[in-house]
Amino acid sequence: MKTVRKAVLPVAGLGTRVLPAAKTTPKNLLNVFDRPILAHVVAEARAAGIEHFVFVTGRGQTAIEDYFDQQFELETQLEAKGKSEILADIRAELGQPGAMSFVRQMAPRGLGHAVWCARDIVGDEPFAVILPDMLMRAQPPALAQAIAAFEAVGGNIVVVESAPPGEAHKYGIVALGETTRGFDGRLAHMTGMVEKPPPGTEPSNLFISGRYVLQPEIFELLANQGAGAGGEIQLTDAMVRLMATQRFHALTFDGTTYDCGDKIGLLEANVAFALAHPELGAEARAAVERLLRR
Ligand code: G1P
């Protein structure tokens, strides 16, 4: 079985729910405690063994490329000032030469279209898709859980979790069949999927939450995928077609997800990551408690 080495990160979205913060800063570079959302997500993917990152970007997002590039002046100054700890932190986040690719989506035609834009760079191997604004905290990290499931059962893996009551229609929703042995009963054969089902028609309350392992055959289907929900080319619709010939499993995520494409989700992520910070967590807790007592 081929290993999962590449991850596609669709980042071209306008971030309308987090405006005006996302007006001049790409939404995935907005801050979560001490670094941008994307830095947290890239760390999660590296911990899962991802070697090559394919960012599908839009106009005005060159700051993403710069974030993962060496900043010679900054590094030299930190070195001269003896700030070795932060320097090491900054260097650890950098992309490896040639192991980050940036492709332009050119038009906002939907998640399926964004993933399709990565086809030439991914080539003929299974790959991960990460929706970076869904920031996940878990041990092992979310993508590592998905890749472990892939290594156990092959095919395609979609990470899912329970939608809050009344919210399922905002997401891609899955229908499940038999549960696979192991994985604490969290891995199940998938029998269906639907993108943004009208309220009341959802096959379950389990929504697609933003980590996938997919086979490269998805690209051929995305190439001629018609517009679906919201008039966009939906990844979910192409996955439904791939289900005709390949196996899909849903892995119910064991951890917490923060929707950073939303103001309250972003706030929650900031507090959660601050509280969990190994050095600053205790101080962060004291600050939050102070605030709540006021
Ligand atoms: C996308 C996917 C959807 C998924 C959601 C998670 O939708 O199409 O299946 O549930 O992300 O955030 P979007 O949020 O882009 O409308």
XYZ file of C-alpha atoms and ligand atoms in Angstrom:
310
model
C 0.000 0.000 0.000
C 1.295 3.474 -0.900
C 1.861 5.807 2.050
C 0.232 9.225 2.404
C 2.978 11.776 1.816
C 1.165 14.799 0.418
C -1.539 17.041 1.802
C -3.733 19.477 -0.097
C -4.780 22.580 1.831
C -7.476 24.666 0.145
C -6.883 28.185 1.486
C -8.389 30.427 -1.205
C -11.643 31.193 0.659
C -12.458 34.853 1.324
C -13.215 34.338 5.008
C -16.436 36.353 4.855
C -17.468 35.188 8.334
C -14.281 36.593 9.854
C -14.279 39.979 8.135
C -12.910 42.550 8.581
C -10.018 40.622 10.209
C -9.565 38.634 6.991
C -9.663 41.685 4.705
C -5.907 42.012 4.193
C -4.719 38.903 6.074
C -5.612 35.530 4.532
C -8.105 33.972 6.963
C -5.869 30.993 7.602
C -3.094 33.307 8.762
C -5.309 34.761 11.486
C -3.852 34.175 14.904
C -4.580 31.328 17.293
C -2.724 32.251 20.480
C 0.925 32.361 19.397
C 0.926 31.515 15.690
C -1.327 31.519 12.617
C -4.018 28.867 12.165
C -2.006 27.427 9.275
C 1.084 26.894 11.412
C -0.949 24.779 13.845
C -2.400 22.760 10.964
C 0.948 22.210 9.231
C 2.369 20.963 12.552
C -0.560 18.534 12.837
C 0.118 17.242 9.319
C 3.864 16.897 9.900
C 3.146 14.870 13.034
C 1.132 12.552 10.762
C 4.075 12.061 8.395
C 3.123 14.537 5.641
C 6.186 15.568 3.638
C 4.751 17.777 0.898
C 2.156 20.513 1.294
C 0.093 21.741 -1.639
C -1.609 25.059 -0.860
C -4.430 26.010 -3.199
C -4.444 29.785 -2.897
C -6.254 32.813 -4.240
C -5.252 36.374 -5.043
C -3.665 38.396 -2.247
C -2.366 35.373 -0.347
C 1.358 35.529 -0.989
C 1.802 36.089 2.768
C 1.197 32.334 3.162
C 4.202 31.525 0.999
C 6.295 34.075 2.878
C 5.278 32.678 6.270
C 6.875 29.309 5.539
C 9.942 30.790 3.839
C 13.200 31.785 5.465
C 13.325 35.427 6.585
C 17.013 36.059 6.507
C 16.963 39.483 8.223
C 14.703 38.377 11.054
C 16.705 35.227 11.691
C 20.016 37.103 11.619
C 18.719 39.661 14.102
C 17.340 37.025 16.461
C 20.657 35.217 16.269
C 22.612 38.408 17.019
C 20.374 39.086 20.020
C 20.838 35.540 21.328
C 17.094 34.785 21.093
C 17.787 31.152 20.372
C 14.514 29.693 21.637
C 12.182 31.710 19.406
C 14.655 31.341 16.531
C 14.489 27.550 16.835
C 10.681 27.732 16.962
C 10.574 29.857 13.789
C 13.023 27.608 11.969
C 11.132 24.449 12.901
C 8.035 25.792 11.114
C 9.754 26.468 7.795
C 8.925 24.448 4.709
C 11.560 22.067 3.426
C 13.037 23.293 0.125
C 10.830 22.054 -2.716
C 8.314 20.461 -0.370
C 5.713 23.220 -0.407
C 3.782 23.940 -3.586
C 1.403 26.785 -4.250
C -1.213 26.636 -6.980
C -3.790 29.303 -7.740
C -7.439 28.352 -7.870
C -8.050 31.460 -10.038
C -11.827 31.461 -9.455
C -13.881 30.585 -6.337
C -15.657 27.573 -7.823
C -15.935 25.403 -4.719
C -13.979 22.930 -2.589
C -14.057 20.214 -5.273
C -12.553 22.593 -7.788
C -9.878 23.669 -5.289
C -8.811 20.064 -4.672
C -8.786 19.378 -8.430
C -6.331 22.287 -8.867
C -3.752 20.179 -6.975
C -3.994 17.170 -9.331
C -0.681 17.589 -11.170
C 1.313 18.023 -7.986
C -0.337 15.143 -6.134
C -0.050 12.735 -9.077
C -0.949 9.070 -8.733
C -0.870 8.433 -4.988
C -3.253 8.591 -2.029
C -3.218 12.032 -0.412
C -4.687 13.971 2.491
C -7.039 16.922 2.292
C -7.046 19.318 5.212
C -9.587 22.113 5.656
C -7.333 24.406 7.671
C -10.020 26.591 9.233
C -11.261 23.509 11.071
C -8.590 23.498 13.756
C -8.476 20.247 15.687
C -6.947 19.356 19.031
C -6.430 15.689 19.805
C -3.861 13.135 20.870
C -2.930 11.561 18.473
C -3.611 14.543 16.193
C -6.579 14.388 13.808
C -4.731 13.614 10.587
C -2.617 10.956 12.324
C -5.881 9.282 13.407
C -7.126 9.387 9.791
C -3.878 7.989 8.377
C -3.826 5.200 10.977
C -7.346 4.272 9.825
C -6.200 4.382 6.192
C -3.264 2.111 6.970
C -5.661 -0.333 8.640
C -8.426 -0.503 6.020
C -7.173 1.277 2.853
C -9.599 2.926 0.444
C -10.721 6.429 1.349
C -11.141 7.904 4.838
C -13.347 10.833 5.850
C -13.161 12.226 9.379
C -16.590 13.014 10.832
C -18.085 14.237 14.080
C -21.495 15.002 15.565
C -23.059 18.251 14.424
C -24.688 20.431 17.065
C -28.490 20.008 17.059
C -30.108 21.788 14.115
C -26.824 22.480 12.308
C -26.359 19.380 10.131
C -27.736 21.112 7.025
C -24.691 23.426 6.977
C -22.269 20.576 6.286
C -21.521 17.448 4.319
C -23.369 14.615 6.120
C -22.564 10.900 5.988
C -24.604 7.711 6.244
C -22.894 4.776 7.948
C -23.029 1.023 7.619
C -21.142 -1.573 9.593
C -18.535 -0.615 12.146
C -15.005 -1.937 11.603
C -13.251 -3.788 14.385
C -10.753 -1.769 16.408
C -10.590 2.029 16.622
C -12.920 1.885 19.664
C -15.850 1.425 17.308
C -15.136 4.794 15.675
C -14.424 3.489 12.164
C -17.395 2.552 10.011
C -18.064 1.657 6.420
C -19.765 4.564 4.653
C -22.924 3.970 2.641
C -23.712 7.521 1.578
C -22.861 11.184 1.753
C -24.753 14.357 0.961
C -23.575 17.955 0.842
C -25.734 20.440 2.758
C -28.926 18.349 2.920
C -32.148 20.341 3.363
C -33.140 20.415 7.079
C -35.039 17.278 8.009
C -33.513 15.101 5.259
C -30.096 14.484 6.874
C -29.155 10.770 6.866
C -27.411 11.227 10.263
C -25.986 14.006 12.410
C -22.396 13.135 11.524
C -20.739 15.859 9.501
C -17.562 15.861 7.423
C -15.281 17.928 9.584
C -12.201 18.621 7.513
C -9.663 15.777 7.295
C -9.717 13.287 4.439
C -7.476 10.610 2.920
C -8.413 10.169 -0.728
C -7.348 8.037 -3.660
C -6.084 9.869 -6.775
C -9.029 8.592 -8.872
C -11.032 11.425 -7.292
C -9.301 13.841 -9.689
C -10.808 12.232 -12.825
C -14.252 12.639 -11.266
C -13.614 16.213 -10.149
C -12.566 17.092 -13.705
C -16.149 16.750 -14.927
C -18.044 17.301 -11.680
C -21.064 19.569 -12.193
C -22.075 22.310 -9.752
C -23.870 21.119 -6.621
C -24.977 22.767 -3.366
C -24.583 26.547 -3.486
C -23.783 26.388 -7.222
C -20.262 25.161 -6.365
C -18.237 22.132 -7.456
C -18.469 20.022 -4.312
C -15.843 17.515 -3.175
C -18.649 15.567 -1.472
C -20.461 15.027 -4.817
C -17.305 13.609 -6.439
C -16.716 11.360 -3.382
C -20.273 10.016 -3.768
C -19.422 9.051 -7.361
C -16.125 7.460 -6.268
C -18.087 5.358 -3.756
C -19.470 3.418 -6.732
C -16.042 1.849 -7.317
C -14.050 2.353 -4.098
C -14.491 1.826 -0.389
C -15.038 4.769 1.953
C -14.793 4.688 5.739
C -15.849 7.381 8.179
C -13.690 7.875 11.258
C -15.482 9.566 14.131
C -12.954 12.038 15.428
C -11.768 11.704 19.000
C -10.889 15.272 19.973
C -12.129 18.857 19.763
C -12.680 20.936 16.622
C -12.769 24.726 16.420
C -14.283 26.358 13.347
C -11.836 29.226 12.900
C -13.760 30.498 9.888
C -16.230 31.856 12.437
C -15.642 34.672 14.956
C -16.763 32.710 18.026
C -14.971 29.540 16.883
C -11.781 31.562 16.413
C -12.149 33.088 19.881
C -12.692 29.648 21.411
C -9.631 28.270 19.622
C -7.528 31.134 20.914
C -8.569 30.484 24.507
C -8.220 26.696 24.186
C -4.726 26.863 22.661
C -3.657 29.452 25.237
C -4.873 27.282 28.136
C -3.090 24.236 26.690
C 0.207 26.022 26.049
C 3.015 24.167 27.858
C 4.729 27.297 29.248
C 2.060 29.995 29.213
C -1.048 27.906 29.990
C -1.177 28.721 33.696
C -0.764 32.461 33.092
C -3.397 32.319 30.352
C -5.833 30.631 32.745
C -5.251 33.311 35.377
C -5.860 36.014 32.739
C -9.106 34.426 31.536
C -10.357 33.958 35.105
C -9.536 37.599 35.901
C -11.516 38.671 32.874
C -14.536 36.586 33.819
C -14.569 37.940 37.388
C -14.804 41.550 36.188
C -16.986 22.134 3.407
C -17.381 20.753 2.902
C -18.365 20.093 3.851
C -17.787 20.064 5.251
C -17.369 21.481 5.691
C -16.640 21.453 7.020
O -18.106 22.975 3.345
O -17.947 20.882 1.612
O -18.664 18.800 3.420
O -18.726 19.531 6.154
O -16.494 22.063 4.729
O -16.380 22.754 7.433
P -17.985 24.583 3.473
O -17.731 24.876 4.921
O -16.853 25.002 2.601
O -19.303 25.125 3.021
